[in-house]
Coordinates of C-alpha atoms in Angstrom, one line a residue:
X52 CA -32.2 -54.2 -38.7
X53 CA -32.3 -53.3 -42.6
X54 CA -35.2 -51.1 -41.6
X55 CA -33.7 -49.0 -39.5
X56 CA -30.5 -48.6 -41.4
X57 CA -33.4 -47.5 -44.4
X58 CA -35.3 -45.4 -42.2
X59 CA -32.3 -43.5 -40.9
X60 CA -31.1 -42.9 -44.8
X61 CA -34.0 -41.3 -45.6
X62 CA -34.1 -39.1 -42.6
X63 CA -30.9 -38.1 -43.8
X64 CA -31.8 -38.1 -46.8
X65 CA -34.7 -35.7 -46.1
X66 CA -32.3 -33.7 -43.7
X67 CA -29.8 -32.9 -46.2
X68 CA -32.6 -32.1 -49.2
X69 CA -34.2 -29.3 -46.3
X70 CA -31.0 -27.8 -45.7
X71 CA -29.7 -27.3 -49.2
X72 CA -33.2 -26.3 -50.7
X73 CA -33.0 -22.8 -51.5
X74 CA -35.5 -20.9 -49.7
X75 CA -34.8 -17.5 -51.5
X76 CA -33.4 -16.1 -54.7
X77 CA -30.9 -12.7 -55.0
X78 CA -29.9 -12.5 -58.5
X79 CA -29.0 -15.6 -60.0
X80 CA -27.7 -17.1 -56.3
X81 CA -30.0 -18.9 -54.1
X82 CA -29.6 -19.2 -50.6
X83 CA -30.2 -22.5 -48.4
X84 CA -30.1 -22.7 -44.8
X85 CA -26.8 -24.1 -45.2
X86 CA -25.5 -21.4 -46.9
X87 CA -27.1 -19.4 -44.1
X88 CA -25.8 -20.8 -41.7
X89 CA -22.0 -20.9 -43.4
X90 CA -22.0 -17.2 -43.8
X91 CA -22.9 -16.5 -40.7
X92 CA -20.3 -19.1 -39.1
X93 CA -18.1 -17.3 -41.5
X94 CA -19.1 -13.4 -40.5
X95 CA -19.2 -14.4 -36.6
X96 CA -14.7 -16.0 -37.6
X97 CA -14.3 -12.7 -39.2
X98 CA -15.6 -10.3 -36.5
X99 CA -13.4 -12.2 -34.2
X100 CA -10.2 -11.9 -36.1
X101 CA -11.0 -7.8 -36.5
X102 CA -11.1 -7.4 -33.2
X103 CA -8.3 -9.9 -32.3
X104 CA -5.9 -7.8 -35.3
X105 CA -7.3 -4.4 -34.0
X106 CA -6.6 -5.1 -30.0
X107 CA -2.9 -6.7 -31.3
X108 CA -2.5 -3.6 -32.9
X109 CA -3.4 -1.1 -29.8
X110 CA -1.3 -3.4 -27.5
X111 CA 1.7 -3.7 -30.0
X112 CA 2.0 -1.1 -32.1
X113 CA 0.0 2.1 -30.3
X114 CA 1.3 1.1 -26.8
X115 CA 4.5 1.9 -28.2
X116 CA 3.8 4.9 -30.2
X117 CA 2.9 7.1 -26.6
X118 CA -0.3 7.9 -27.5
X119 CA -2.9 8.2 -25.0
X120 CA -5.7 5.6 -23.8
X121 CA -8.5 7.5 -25.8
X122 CA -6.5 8.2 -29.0
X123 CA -5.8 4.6 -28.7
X124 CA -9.1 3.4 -28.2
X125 CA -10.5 5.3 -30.8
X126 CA -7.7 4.1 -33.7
X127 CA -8.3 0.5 -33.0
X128 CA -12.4 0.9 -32.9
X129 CA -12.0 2.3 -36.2
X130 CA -9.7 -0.1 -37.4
X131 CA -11.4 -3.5 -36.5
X132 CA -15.0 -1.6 -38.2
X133 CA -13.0 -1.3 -41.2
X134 CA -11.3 -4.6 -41.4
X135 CA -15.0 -6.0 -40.3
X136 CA -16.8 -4.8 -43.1
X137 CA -14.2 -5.9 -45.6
X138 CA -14.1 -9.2 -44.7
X139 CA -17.6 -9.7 -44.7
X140 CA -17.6 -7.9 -48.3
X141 CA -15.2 -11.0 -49.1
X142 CA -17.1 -13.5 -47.5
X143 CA -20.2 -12.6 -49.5
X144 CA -18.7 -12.2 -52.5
X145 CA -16.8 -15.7 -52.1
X146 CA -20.3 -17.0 -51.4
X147 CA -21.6 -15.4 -55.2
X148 CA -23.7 -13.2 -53.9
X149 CA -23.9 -10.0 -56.3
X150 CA -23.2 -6.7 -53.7
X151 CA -25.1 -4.8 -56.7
X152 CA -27.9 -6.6 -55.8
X153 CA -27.6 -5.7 -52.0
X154 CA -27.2 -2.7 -52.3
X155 CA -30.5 -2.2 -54.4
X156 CA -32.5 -4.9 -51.8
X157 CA -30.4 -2.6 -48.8
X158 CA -32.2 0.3 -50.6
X159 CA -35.6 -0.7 -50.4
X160 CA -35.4 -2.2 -47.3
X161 CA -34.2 0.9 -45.7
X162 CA -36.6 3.3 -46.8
X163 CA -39.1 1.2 -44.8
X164 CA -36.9 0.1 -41.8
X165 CA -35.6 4.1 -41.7
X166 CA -38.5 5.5 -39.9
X167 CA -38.5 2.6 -37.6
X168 CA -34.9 3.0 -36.2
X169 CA -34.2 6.9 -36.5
X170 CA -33.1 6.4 -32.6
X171 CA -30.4 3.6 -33.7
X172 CA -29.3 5.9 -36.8
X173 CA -28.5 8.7 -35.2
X174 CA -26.5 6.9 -32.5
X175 CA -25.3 5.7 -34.9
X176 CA -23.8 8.6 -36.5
X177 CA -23.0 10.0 -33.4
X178 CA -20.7 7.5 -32.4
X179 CA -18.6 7.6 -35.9
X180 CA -18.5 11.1 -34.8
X181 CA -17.2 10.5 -31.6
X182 CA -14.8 8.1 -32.6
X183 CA -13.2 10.9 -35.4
X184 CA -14.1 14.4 -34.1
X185 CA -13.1 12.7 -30.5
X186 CA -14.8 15.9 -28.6
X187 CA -14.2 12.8 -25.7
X188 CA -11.9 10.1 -25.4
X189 CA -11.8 7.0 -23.8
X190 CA -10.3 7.7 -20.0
X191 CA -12.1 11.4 -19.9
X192 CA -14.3 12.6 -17.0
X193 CA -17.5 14.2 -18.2
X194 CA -20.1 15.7 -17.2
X195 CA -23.8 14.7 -18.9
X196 CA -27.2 14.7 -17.9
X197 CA -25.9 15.1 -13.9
X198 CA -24.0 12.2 -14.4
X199 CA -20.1 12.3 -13.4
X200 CA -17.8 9.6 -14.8
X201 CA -14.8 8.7 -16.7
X202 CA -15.4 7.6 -20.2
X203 CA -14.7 3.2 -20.1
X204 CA -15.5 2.2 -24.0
X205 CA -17.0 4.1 -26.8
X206 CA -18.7 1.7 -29.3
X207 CA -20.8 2.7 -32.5
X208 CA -24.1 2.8 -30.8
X209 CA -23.6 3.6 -26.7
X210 CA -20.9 4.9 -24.6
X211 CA -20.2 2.8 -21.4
X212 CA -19.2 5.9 -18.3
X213 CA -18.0 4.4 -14.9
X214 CA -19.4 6.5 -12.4
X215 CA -17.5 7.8 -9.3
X216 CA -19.8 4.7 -7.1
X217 CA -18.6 2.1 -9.3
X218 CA -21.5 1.7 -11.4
X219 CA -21.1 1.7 -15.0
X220 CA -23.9 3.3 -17.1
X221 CA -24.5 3.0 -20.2
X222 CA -25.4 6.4 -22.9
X223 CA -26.7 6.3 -25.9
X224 CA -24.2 8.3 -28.2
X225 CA -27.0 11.0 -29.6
X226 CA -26.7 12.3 -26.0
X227 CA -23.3 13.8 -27.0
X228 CA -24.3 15.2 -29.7
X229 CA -27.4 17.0 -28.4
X230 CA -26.4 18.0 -25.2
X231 CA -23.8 20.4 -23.7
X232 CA -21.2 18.2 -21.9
X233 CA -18.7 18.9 -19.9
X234 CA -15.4 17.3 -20.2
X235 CA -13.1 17.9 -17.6
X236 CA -10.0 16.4 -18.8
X237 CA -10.5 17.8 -22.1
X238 CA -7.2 19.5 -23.5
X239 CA -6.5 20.9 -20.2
X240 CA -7.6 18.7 -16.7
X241 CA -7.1 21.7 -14.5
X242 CA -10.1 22.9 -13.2
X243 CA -11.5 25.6 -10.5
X244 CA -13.4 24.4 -7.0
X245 CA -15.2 26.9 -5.3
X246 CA -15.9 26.5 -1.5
X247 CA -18.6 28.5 0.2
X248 CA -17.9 29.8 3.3
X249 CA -20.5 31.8 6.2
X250 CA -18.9 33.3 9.0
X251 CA -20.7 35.4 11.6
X252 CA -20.8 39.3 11.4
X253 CA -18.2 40.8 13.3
X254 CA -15.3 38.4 12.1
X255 CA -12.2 40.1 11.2
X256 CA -12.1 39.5 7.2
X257 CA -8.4 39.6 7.3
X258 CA -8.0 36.4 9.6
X259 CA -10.9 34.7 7.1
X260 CA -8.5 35.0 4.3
X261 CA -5.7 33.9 6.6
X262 CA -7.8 30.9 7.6
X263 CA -9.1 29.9 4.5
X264 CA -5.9 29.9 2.3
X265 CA -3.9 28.2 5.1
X266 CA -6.4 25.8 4.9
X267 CA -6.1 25.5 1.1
X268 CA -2.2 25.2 0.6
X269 CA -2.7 22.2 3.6
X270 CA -4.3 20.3 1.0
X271 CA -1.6 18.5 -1.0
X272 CA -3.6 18.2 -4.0
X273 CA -4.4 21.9 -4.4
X274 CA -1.7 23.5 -7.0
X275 CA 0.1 26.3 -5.9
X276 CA 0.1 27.8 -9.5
X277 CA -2.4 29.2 -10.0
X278 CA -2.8 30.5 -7.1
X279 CA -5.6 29.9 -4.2
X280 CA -7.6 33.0 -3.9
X281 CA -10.6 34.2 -1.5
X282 CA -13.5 36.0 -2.7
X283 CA -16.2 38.4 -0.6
X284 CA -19.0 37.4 -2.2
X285 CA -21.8 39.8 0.1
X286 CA -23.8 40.5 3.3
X287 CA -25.8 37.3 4.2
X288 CA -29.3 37.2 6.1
X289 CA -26.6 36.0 9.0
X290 CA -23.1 35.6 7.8
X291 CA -20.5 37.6 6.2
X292 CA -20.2 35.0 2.8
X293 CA -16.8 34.6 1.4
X294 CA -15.7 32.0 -1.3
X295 CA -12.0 29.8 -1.2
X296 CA -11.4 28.9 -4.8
X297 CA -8.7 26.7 -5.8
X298 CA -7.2 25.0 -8.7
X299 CA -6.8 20.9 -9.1
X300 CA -5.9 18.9 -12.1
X301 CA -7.7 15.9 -11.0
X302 CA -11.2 17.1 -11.6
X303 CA -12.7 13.4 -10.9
X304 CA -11.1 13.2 -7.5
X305 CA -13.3 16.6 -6.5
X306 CA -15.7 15.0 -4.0
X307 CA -12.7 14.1 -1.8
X308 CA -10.7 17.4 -2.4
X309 CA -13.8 19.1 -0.9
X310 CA -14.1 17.1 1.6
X311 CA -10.4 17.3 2.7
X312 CA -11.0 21.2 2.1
X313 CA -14.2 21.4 4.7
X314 CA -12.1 19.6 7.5
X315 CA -9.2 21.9 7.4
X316 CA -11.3 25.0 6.9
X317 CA -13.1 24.0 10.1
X318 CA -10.2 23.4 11.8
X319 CA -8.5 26.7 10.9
X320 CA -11.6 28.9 11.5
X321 CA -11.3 27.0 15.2
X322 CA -7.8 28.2 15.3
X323 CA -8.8 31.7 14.8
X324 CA -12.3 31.8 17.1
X325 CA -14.3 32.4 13.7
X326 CA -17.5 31.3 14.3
X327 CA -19.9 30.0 11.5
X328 CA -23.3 31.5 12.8
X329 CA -26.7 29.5 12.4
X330 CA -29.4 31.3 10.9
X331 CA -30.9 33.8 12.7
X332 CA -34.5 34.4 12.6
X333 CA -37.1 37.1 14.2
X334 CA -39.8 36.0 16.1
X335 CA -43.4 37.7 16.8
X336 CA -45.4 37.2 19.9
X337 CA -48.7 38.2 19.7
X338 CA -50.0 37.0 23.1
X339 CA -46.9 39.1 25.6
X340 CA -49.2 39.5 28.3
X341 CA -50.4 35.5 28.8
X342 CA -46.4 34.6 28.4
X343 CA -45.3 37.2 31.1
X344 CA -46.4 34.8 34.3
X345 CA -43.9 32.1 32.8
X346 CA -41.2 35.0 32.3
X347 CA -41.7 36.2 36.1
X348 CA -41.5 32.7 37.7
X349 CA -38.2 32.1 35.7
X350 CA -36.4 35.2 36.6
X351 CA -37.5 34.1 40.5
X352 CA -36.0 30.8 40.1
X353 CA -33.3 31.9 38.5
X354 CA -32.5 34.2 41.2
X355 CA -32.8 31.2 43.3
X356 CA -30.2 29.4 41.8
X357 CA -27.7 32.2 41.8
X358 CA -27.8 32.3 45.6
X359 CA -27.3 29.1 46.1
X360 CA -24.0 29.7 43.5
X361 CA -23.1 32.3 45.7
X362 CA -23.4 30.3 49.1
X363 CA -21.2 27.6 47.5
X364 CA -18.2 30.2 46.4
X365 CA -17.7 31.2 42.9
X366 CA -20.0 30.5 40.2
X367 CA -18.9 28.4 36.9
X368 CA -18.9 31.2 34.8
X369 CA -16.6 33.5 37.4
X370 CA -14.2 31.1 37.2
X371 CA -14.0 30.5 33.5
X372 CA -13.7 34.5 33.0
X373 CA -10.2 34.2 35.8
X374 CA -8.9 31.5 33.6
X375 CA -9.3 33.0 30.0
X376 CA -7.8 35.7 29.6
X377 CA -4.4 33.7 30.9
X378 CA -4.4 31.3 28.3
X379 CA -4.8 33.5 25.8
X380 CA -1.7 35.8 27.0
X381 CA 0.3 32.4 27.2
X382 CA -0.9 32.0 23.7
X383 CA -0.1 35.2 22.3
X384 CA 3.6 35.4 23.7
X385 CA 4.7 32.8 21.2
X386 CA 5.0 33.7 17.7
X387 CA 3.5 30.9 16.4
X388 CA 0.1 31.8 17.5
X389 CA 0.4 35.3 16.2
X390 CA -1.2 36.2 13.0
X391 CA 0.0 36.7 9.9
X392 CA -1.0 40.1 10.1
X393 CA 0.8 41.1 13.3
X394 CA 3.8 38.9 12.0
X395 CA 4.0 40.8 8.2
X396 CA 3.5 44.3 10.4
X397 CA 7.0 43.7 12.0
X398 CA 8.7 43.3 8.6
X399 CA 9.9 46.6 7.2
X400 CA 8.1 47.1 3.7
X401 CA 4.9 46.1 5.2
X402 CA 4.6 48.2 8.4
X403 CA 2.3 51.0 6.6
X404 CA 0.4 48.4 4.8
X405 CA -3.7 49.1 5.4
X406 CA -5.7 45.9 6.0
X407 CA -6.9 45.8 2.4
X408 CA -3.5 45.7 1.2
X409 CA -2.2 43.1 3.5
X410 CA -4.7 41.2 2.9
X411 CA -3.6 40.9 -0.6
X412 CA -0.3 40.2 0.6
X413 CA -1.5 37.3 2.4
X414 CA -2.8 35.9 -1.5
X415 CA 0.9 36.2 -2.6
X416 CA 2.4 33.9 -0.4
X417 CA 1.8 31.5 3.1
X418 CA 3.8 31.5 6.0
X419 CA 5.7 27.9 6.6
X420 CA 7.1 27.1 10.6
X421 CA 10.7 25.9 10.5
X422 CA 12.1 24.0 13.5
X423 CA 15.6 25.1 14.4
X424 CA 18.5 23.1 12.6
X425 CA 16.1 22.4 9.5
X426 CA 18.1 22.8 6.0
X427 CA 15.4 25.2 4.1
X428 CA 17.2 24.2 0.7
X429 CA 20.5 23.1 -0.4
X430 CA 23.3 24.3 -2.7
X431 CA 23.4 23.3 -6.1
X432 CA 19.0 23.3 -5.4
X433 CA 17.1 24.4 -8.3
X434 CA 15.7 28.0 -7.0
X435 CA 12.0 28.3 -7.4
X436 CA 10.4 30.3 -4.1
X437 CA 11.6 33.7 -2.4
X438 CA 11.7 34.0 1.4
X439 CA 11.0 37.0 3.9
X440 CA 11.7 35.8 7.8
X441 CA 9.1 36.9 10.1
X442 CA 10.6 35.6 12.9
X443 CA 14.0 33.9 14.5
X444 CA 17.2 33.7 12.4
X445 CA 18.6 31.5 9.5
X446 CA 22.5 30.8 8.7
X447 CA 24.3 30.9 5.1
X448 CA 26.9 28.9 4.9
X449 CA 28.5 27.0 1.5
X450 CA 28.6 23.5 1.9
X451 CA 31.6 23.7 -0.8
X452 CA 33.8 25.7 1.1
X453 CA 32.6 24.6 4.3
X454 CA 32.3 28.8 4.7
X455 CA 30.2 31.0 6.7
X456 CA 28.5 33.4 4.5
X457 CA 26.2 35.5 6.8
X458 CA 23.4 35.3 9.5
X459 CA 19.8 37.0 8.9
X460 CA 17.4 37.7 11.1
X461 CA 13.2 39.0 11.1
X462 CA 12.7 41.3 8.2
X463 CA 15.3 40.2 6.2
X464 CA 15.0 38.4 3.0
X465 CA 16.4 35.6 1.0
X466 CA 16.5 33.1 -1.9
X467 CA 16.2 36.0 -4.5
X468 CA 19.0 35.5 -6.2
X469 CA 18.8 32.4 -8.1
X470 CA 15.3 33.6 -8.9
X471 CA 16.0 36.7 -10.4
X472 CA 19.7 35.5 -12.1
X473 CA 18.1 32.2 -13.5
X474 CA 20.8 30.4 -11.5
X475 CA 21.2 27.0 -8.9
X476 CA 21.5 28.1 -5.4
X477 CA 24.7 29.1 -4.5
X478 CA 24.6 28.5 -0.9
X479 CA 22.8 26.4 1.7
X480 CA 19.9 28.0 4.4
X481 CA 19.5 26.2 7.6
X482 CA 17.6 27.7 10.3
X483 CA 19.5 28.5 14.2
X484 CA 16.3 28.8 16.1
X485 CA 12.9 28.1 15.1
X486 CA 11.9 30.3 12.5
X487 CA 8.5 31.7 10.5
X488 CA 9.6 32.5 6.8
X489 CA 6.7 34.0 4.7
X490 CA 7.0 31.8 1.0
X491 CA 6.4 33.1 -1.9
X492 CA 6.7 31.3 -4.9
X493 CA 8.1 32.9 -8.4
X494 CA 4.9 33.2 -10.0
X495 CA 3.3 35.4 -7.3
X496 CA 6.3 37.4 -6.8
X497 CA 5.6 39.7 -9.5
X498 CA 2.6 41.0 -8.2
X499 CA 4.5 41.6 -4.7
X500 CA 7.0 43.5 -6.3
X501 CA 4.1 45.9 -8.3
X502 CA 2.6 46.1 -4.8
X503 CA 5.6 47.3 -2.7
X504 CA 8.0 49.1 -4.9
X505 CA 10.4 49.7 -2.3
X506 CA 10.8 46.1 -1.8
X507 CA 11.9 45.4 -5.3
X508 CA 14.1 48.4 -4.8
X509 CA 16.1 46.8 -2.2
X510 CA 16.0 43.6 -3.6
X511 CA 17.9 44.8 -6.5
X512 CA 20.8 46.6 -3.8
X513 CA 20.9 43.3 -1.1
X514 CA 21.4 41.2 -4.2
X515 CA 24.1 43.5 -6.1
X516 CA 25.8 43.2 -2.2
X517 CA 25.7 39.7 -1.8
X518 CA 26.4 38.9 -5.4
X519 CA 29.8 41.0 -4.9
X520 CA 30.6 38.9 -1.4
X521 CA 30.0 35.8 -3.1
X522 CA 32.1 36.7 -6.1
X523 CA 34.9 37.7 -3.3
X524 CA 34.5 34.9 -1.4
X525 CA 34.8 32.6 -4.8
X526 CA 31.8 31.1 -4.6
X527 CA 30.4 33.0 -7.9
X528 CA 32.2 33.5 -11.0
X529 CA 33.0 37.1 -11.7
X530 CA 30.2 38.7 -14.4
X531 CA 31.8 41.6 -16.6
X532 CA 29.1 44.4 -17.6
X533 CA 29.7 48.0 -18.1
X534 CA 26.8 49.0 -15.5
X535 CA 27.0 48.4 -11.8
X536 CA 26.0 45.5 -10.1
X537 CA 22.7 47.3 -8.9
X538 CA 21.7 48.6 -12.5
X539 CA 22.0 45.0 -13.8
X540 CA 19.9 43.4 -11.3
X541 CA 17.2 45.8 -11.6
X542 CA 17.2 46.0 -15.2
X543 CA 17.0 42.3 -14.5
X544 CA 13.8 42.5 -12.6
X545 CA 12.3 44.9 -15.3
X546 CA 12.8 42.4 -17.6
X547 CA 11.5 39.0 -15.8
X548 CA 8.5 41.0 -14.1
X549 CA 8.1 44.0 -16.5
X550 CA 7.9 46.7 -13.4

């Protein structure tokens, strides 16, 4: 039993004397594997009380501040690097370990270890860049290398980017410093998509536009400022090859915003009997004569067939061509169906309009269906959009008075008055049949009124009128000015839209 007790000393004994013999020298301080071992235990307790202070401090503190996810990512990154490196300063100078002396041994040891990791150098560098010049930010979607994906963590060395299929990849940082990226969400998110479109030759460019904004203000996530607009781009091998572009300000939801956009293009060019041609090829024979037996014996049984149509009554196609051309006369009588073109020609200030210049029209506004009783906006509403009806009739009435104001009808307009004057709207709309009113929002009403001067002309007379009958009525207060009513109101649309 002593023996064991003796043998077990001295293997402690032995244990302890390996562990505290110091196996190297730096200045006058040696270093055991004891002493190893304690400073790492010791850098490993500080690296986790950095990053415990810096995340408290992002949670707590930057949370609160409103700054964004990638400014606050990037201020606590920063923040546990710094209080990392002091405390392990501390902890090796707690341990007697002269930083003079690691600094010249860091010296020496780097001019040979340089050359071997340039690669993790210059990442590096490039991600203390990141982290100050922040060209991208934690919670951006970029664009590098054909790789689409929002921005999850940016560390010293690699930058972790969540792809749009889940997957996150991870980049080495010198690959935003060497590369052109593109940042989607950087200063601005709103970005431009642009949506080929072939139809066949002979389509009526006019009802392309039509179709292709219609299908574009559809889509809920396209903005309406700017504006969707619709490009000819040329003369295809076997299309006429327009373009829709439209604006979005979330870039990384594009994939689905396309798709959304290729459903409801198809649907509208449907709508309108615009066909999207295959490609059409020409084709050589050089053998006619061996091919002209098969031709003969088709047209013969061909001819065969048609008889035995004709026995039977009237043939498929007979009977397709009696019930066309009623369906599309039942189509036709209801407004609905018409075009915008047909609909904008029965309005007044666009009668004359050439195709070209209605089809610019078109670009300024969309035409919206209102069922009959619908409340188009309320009084008191903050007045953003300006209103021409196409077809039916609206009431005005002031919910306030409880009223009757006036009754409009196609060709009229409305809704210009708090636009121009700055001011709520001072009555309610509601529709008395159903109605098609061409919108037009503020932003795009400038360039109606450069188109058709006459139109801003009598906008500036119908709202002199109707700002008199409302003053009458009591529903506006009275405005004192030394020029008439009509002067002020179009010195008021030279000043807002500068025409």
């Amino acid at each position: 039993m002593n023996w064991f007790f003796l043998q077990g000393k001295q293997w402690f004994q032995n244990l302890s004397r390996a562990l505290t013999t110091p196996l190297f020298y730096i200045g006058d301080n040696h270093l055991s594997i004891s002493a190893i071992v304690r400073l790492i235990l010791l850098a490993v307790a500080v690296l986790i009380i950095a990053r415990t202070i810096g995340e408290g401090i992002k949670r707590l503190l930057l949370t609160r501040m409103g700054l964004d996810r990638g400014n606050r990512e990037a201020i606590a990154s920063v923040i546990i690097y710094i209080l990392a490196t002091l405390g392990i300063l501390i902890v090796l100078q707690r341990a007697g370990i002269d930083l003079r002396t690691i600094t010249v041994l860091a010296g020496v040891l780097g001019i040979g270890i340089g050359f071997g990791l340039q690669n993790l150098a210059s990442n590096f560098i490039s991600g203390l860049t990141l982290l100050f010049e922040q060209p991208i930010k934690v919670g951006d979607f970029i664009e590098v290398d054909s790789l689409l994906g929002t921005v999850e963590n940016i560390s010293i060395r690699s930058t972790i980017v969540r792809t749009l299929d889940g997957i996150f990849v991870i980049v080495p940082n010198i690959k935003f410093v060497e590369n052109n990226i593109i940042n989607w969400s950087y200063k601005d998110p709103k970005s431009r998509l642009h949506m080929p479109v072939g139809v066949a030759y002979g389509s009526d460019p006019l009802l392309v536009t039509e179709a292709l904004l219609a299908a574009a203000r559809a889509e809920t996530s396209v903005l309406n400022r700017p504006s969707p607009k619709v490009w000819f781009k040329g003369f295809g091998d076997s299309s006429l090859d327009f373009e829709l572009l439209v604006w979005i300000d979330h870039p990384q939801d594009s994939d689905i915003i396309q798709s959304s956009l290729n459903f409801l293009i198809e649907h509208e060019l449907t709508q309108q009997d615009i066909v999207i041609p295959f490609p059409q090829r020409d084709l050589w024979l050089k053998n006619p004569q061996d091919l002209s037996t098969l031709f003969n014996n088709s047209i013969v049984t061909n001819t065969s067939e048609s008889k035995v149509f004709s026995q039977n009554g009237v043939s498929s196609e007979q009977k397709q061509s009696s019930i066309q051309p009623k369906t599309k006369k039942s189509a036709l009588t209801s407004p609905n169906n018409w075009t915008l073109r047909d609909l904008l020609r029965r309005v007044t200030y666009f009668e004359s309009l050439t195709d070209l210049k209605l089809r610019q029209l078109i670009e300024y506004g969309y035409r919206q269906l209102f069922p009959q009783g619908q409340i188009i906006f309320r009084e008191n509403d903050v007045g953003d959009s300006f209103y021409i009806i196409l077809s039916g009739a609206i009431e005005v009435i002031s919910e306030k008075t409880g009223k009757y104001i006036a009754t409009l009808h196609e060709g009229e307009f409305f809704g210009e008055m708090s636009l121009l004057l700055g001011s709520p709207r001072t009555a309610t709309v509601k529709t008395l049949e159903d109605s098609i009113l061409f919108v037009i929002e503020q932003h795009d009403l400038q360039r109606l009124l450069e188109e058709s001067p006459s139109l801003a002309i009598d906008i500036s007379q119908k709202l002199s009128e109707r700002q008199q009958a409302l003053q009458e009525l009591g529903l506006l207060d009275h405005i004192s000015s030394e020029n008439t009513p009509f002067t002020r109101i179009r010195n008021r649309i030279q000043t807002l839209f500068g025409i």
